[in-house]
Amino acid sequence: MNRIVVNCEPFDVNELYQWLSSCPQDGAIVTFTGKVRKLESETISLFLEHYAGMTEAVLEKIIQQARARWSLNRVVVIHRIGEIQANESIVFVGVSSAHRTDSFAAAEFIMDVLKTEAPFWKREKTPTGESWVEAKNSDQESLKKWQ
Protein backbone atom coordinates (compact mmCIF):
# COMPACT_ATOMS: atom_id res chain seq x y z
CA MET A 1 0.00 0.00 0.00
CA ASN A 2 1.34 3.40 -0.99
CA ARG A 3 0.63 6.81 0.42
CA ILE A 4 1.82 9.87 -1.52
CA VAL A 5 1.05 13.45 -0.50
CA VAL A 6 2.38 16.67 -2.02
CA ASN A 7 0.97 19.77 -0.34
CA CYS A 8 1.68 22.84 1.82
CA GLU A 9 0.65 21.29 5.12
CA PRO A 10 3.06 20.21 7.86
CA PHE A 11 2.96 16.46 8.45
CA ASP A 12 2.58 14.47 11.66
CA VAL A 13 5.49 12.03 11.97
CA ASN A 14 3.73 10.12 14.76
CA GLU A 15 0.61 9.59 12.65
CA LEU A 16 2.72 8.44 9.70
CA TYR A 17 4.65 6.02 11.91
CA GLN A 18 1.38 4.59 13.24
CA TRP A 19 0.17 4.00 9.69
CA LEU A 20 3.45 2.31 8.75
CA SER A 21 3.43 0.11 11.86
CA SER A 22 -0.15 -1.14 11.51
CA CYS A 23 0.84 -4.37 9.72
CA PRO A 24 1.66 -7.10 12.27
CA GLN A 25 3.67 -9.14 9.74
CA ASP A 26 6.23 -6.34 9.38
CA GLY A 27 9.31 -6.46 11.57
CA ALA A 28 10.97 -3.29 10.26
CA ILE A 29 9.99 0.32 9.82
CA VAL A 30 12.49 2.84 8.53
CA THR A 31 11.71 6.53 8.25
CA PHE A 32 13.55 9.59 7.05
CA THR A 33 12.54 13.16 7.77
CA GLY A 34 14.30 15.96 5.89
CA LYS A 35 14.37 19.52 7.20
CA VAL A 36 15.18 22.91 5.75
CA ARG A 37 18.73 23.60 6.88
CA LYS A 38 20.05 26.99 7.83
CA LEU A 39 23.24 26.96 5.80
CA GLU A 40 26.16 29.37 5.62
CA SER A 41 23.95 31.74 3.65
CA GLU A 42 21.64 32.05 6.67
CA THR A 43 18.62 30.47 5.01
CA ILE A 44 15.37 31.99 6.23
CA SER A 45 13.10 29.75 4.17
CA LEU A 46 12.73 27.74 0.99
CA PHE A 47 9.89 28.15 -1.44
CA LEU A 48 9.14 24.93 -3.33
CA GLU A 49 7.29 24.71 -6.59
CA HIS A 50 6.36 21.51 -8.39
CA TYR A 51 4.67 20.21 -11.50
CA ALA A 52 1.25 19.10 -10.15
CA GLY A 53 0.15 15.69 -11.36
CA MET A 54 3.55 14.87 -12.80
CA THR A 55 5.19 15.05 -9.37
CA GLU A 56 2.84 12.47 -7.88
CA ALA A 57 3.28 10.22 -10.92
CA VAL A 58 7.07 10.37 -10.60
CA LEU A 59 6.86 9.57 -6.88
CA GLU A 60 4.59 6.60 -7.64
CA LYS A 61 7.08 5.37 -10.25
CA ILE A 62 9.96 5.65 -7.75
CA ILE A 63 7.99 3.60 -5.21
CA GLN A 64 7.22 0.96 -7.85
CA GLN A 65 10.93 0.74 -8.68
CA ALA A 66 11.68 0.20 -4.98
CA ARG A 67 8.98 -2.49 -4.77
CA ALA A 68 10.57 -4.28 -7.75
CA ARG A 69 13.91 -4.44 -5.87
CA TRP A 70 12.80 -5.18 -2.30
CA SER A 71 9.95 -6.90 -0.50
CA LEU A 72 7.98 -4.00 0.95
CA ASN A 73 4.59 -3.56 2.54
CA ARG A 74 3.70 0.06 3.27
CA VAL A 75 5.45 3.02 1.69
CA VAL A 76 4.76 6.67 2.36
CA VAL A 77 6.27 9.74 0.68
CA ILE A 78 5.20 13.19 1.85
CA HIS A 79 6.73 16.28 0.27
CA ARG A 80 5.80 19.81 1.17
CA ILE A 81 5.55 22.69 -1.27
CA GLY A 82 5.14 26.42 -0.79
CA GLU A 83 7.14 28.40 1.75
CA ILE A 84 8.86 26.31 4.41
CA GLN A 85 10.84 27.99 7.17
CA ALA A 86 14.36 27.00 8.26
CA ASN A 87 14.25 24.02 10.66
CA GLU A 88 10.81 22.90 9.46
CA SER A 89 10.25 19.45 7.97
CA ILE A 90 10.11 19.33 4.18
CA VAL A 91 10.04 15.63 3.25
CA PHE A 92 9.15 12.29 4.86
CA VAL A 93 9.89 8.83 3.49
CA GLY A 94 8.74 5.76 5.40
CA VAL A 95 8.93 2.06 4.53
CA SER A 96 7.69 -1.06 6.29
CA SER A 97 8.75 -4.61 5.50
CA ALA A 98 9.36 -7.97 7.12
CA HIS A 99 13.12 -7.36 7.31
CA ARG A 100 15.28 -4.33 8.11
CA THR A 101 17.62 -4.71 5.12
CA ASP A 102 14.71 -4.20 2.71
CA SER A 103 13.37 -1.20 4.63
CA PHE A 104 16.74 0.54 4.99
CA ALA A 105 17.70 0.04 1.34
CA ALA A 106 14.30 1.04 -0.02
CA ALA A 107 14.07 4.22 2.07
CA GLU A 108 17.53 5.32 0.96
CA PHE A 109 16.77 4.45 -2.68
CA ILE A 110 13.49 6.36 -2.66
CA MET A 111 15.12 9.46 -1.19
CA ASP A 112 18.13 9.33 -3.54
CA VAL A 113 15.95 8.96 -6.64
CA LEU A 114 13.44 11.57 -5.44
CA LYS A 115 16.23 14.14 -5.07
CA THR A 116 17.22 13.78 -8.72
CA GLU A 117 14.02 12.83 -10.58
CA ALA A 118 11.02 14.42 -8.85
CA PRO A 119 10.04 17.76 -10.46
CA PHE A 120 10.56 20.16 -7.55
CA TRP A 121 12.19 23.59 -7.77
CA LYS A 122 13.52 25.43 -4.71
CA ARG A 123 14.03 29.14 -4.19
CA GLU A 124 16.07 30.06 -1.11
CA LYS A 125 15.34 33.20 0.88
CA THR A 126 18.23 34.74 2.83
CA PRO A 127 18.80 38.14 4.47
CA THR A 128 20.43 39.30 1.21
CA GLY A 129 17.65 38.19 -1.14
CA GLU A 130 16.29 35.16 -2.99
CA SER A 131 17.86 32.74 -5.46
CA TRP A 132 17.06 29.42 -7.11
CA VAL A 133 18.81 26.40 -5.59
CA GLU A 134 20.94 24.51 -8.11
CA ALA A 135 21.00 20.71 -8.28
CA LYS A 136 23.90 19.20 -6.31
CA ASN A 137 26.55 16.94 -7.80
CA SER A 138 26.41 14.89 -4.59
CA ASP A 139 22.79 13.97 -5.35
CA GLN A 140 23.85 12.62 -8.75
CA GLU A 141 26.70 10.70 -7.12
CA SER A 142 24.31 9.13 -4.59
CA LEU A 143 22.09 7.97 -7.44
CA LYS A 144 24.94 6.07 -9.14
CA LYS A 145 24.98 3.32 -6.50
CA TRP A 146 21.47 2.26 -7.59
CA GLN A 147 22.19 2.08 -11.32
GROMACS .gro file of C-alpha atoms in nm, residues 74-144:
model
   71
   74ARG     CA    1   0.370   0.006   0.327
   75VAL     CA    2   0.545   0.302   0.169
   76VAL     CA    3   0.476   0.667   0.236
   77VAL     CA    4   0.627   0.974   0.068
   78ILE     CA    5   0.520   1.319   0.185
   79HIS     CA    6   0.673   1.628   0.027
   80ARG     CA    7   0.580   1.981   0.117
   81ILE     CA    8   0.555   2.269  -0.127
   82GLY     CA    9   0.514   2.642  -0.079
   83GLU     CA   10   0.714   2.840   0.175
   84ILE     CA   11   0.886   2.631   0.441
   85GLN     CA   12   1.084   2.799   0.717
   86ALA     CA   13   1.436   2.700   0.826
   87ASN     CA   14   1.425   2.402   1.066
   88GLU     CA   15   1.081   2.290   0.946
   89SER     CA   16   1.025   1.945   0.797
   90ILE     CA   17   1.011   1.933   0.418
   91VAL     CA   18   1.004   1.563   0.325
   92PHE     CA   19   0.915   1.229   0.486
   93VAL     CA   20   0.989   0.883   0.349
   94GLY     CA   21   0.874   0.576   0.540
   95VAL     CA   22   0.893   0.206   0.453
   96SER     CA   23   0.769  -0.106   0.629
   97SER     CA   24   0.875  -0.461   0.550
   98ALA     CA   25   0.936  -0.797   0.712
   99HIS     CA   26   1.312  -0.736   0.731
  100ARG     CA   27   1.528  -0.433   0.811
  101THR     CA   28   1.762  -0.471   0.512
  102ASP     CA   29   1.471  -0.420   0.271
  103SER     CA   30   1.337  -0.120   0.463
  104PHE     CA   31   1.674   0.054   0.499
  105ALA     CA   32   1.770   0.004   0.134
  106ALA     CA   33   1.430   0.104  -0.002
  107ALA     CA   34   1.407   0.422   0.207
  108GLU     CA   35   1.753   0.532   0.096
  109PHE     CA   36   1.677   0.445  -0.268
  110ILE     CA   37   1.349   0.636  -0.266
  111MET     CA   38   1.512   0.946  -0.119
  112ASP     CA   39   1.813   0.933  -0.354
  113VAL     CA   40   1.595   0.896  -0.664
  114LEU     CA   41   1.344   1.157  -0.544
  115LYS     CA   42   1.623   1.414  -0.507
  116THR     CA   43   1.722   1.378  -0.872
  117GLU     CA   44   1.402   1.283  -1.058
  118ALA     CA   45   1.102   1.442  -0.885
  119PRO     CA   46   1.004   1.776  -1.046
  120PHE     CA   47   1.056   2.016  -0.755
  121TRP     CA   48   1.219   2.359  -0.777
  122LYS     CA   49   1.352   2.543  -0.471
  123ARG     CA   50   1.403   2.914  -0.419
  124GLU     CA   51   1.607   3.006  -0.111
  125LYS     CA   52   1.534   3.320   0.088
  126THR     CA   53   1.823   3.474   0.283
  127PRO     CA   54   1.880   3.814   0.447
  128THR     CA   55   2.043   3.930   0.121
  129GLY     CA   56   1.765   3.819  -0.114
  130GLU     CA   57   1.629   3.516  -0.299
  131SER     CA   58   1.786   3.274  -0.546
  132TRP     CA   59   1.706   2.942  -0.711
  133VAL     CA   60   1.881   2.640  -0.559
  134GLU     CA   61   2.094   2.451  -0.811
  135ALA     CA   62   2.100   2.071  -0.828
  136LYS     CA   63   2.390   1.920  -0.631
  137ASN     CA   64   2.655   1.694  -0.780
  138SER     CA   65   2.641   1.489  -0.459
  139ASP     CA   66   2.279   1.397  -0.535
  140GLN     CA   67   2.385   1.262  -0.875
  141GLU     CA   68   2.670   1.070  -0.712
  142SER     CA   69   2.431   0.913  -0.459
  143LEU     CA   70   2.209   0.797  -0.744
  144LYS     CA   71   2.494   0.607  -0.914
   0.00000   0.00000   0.00000
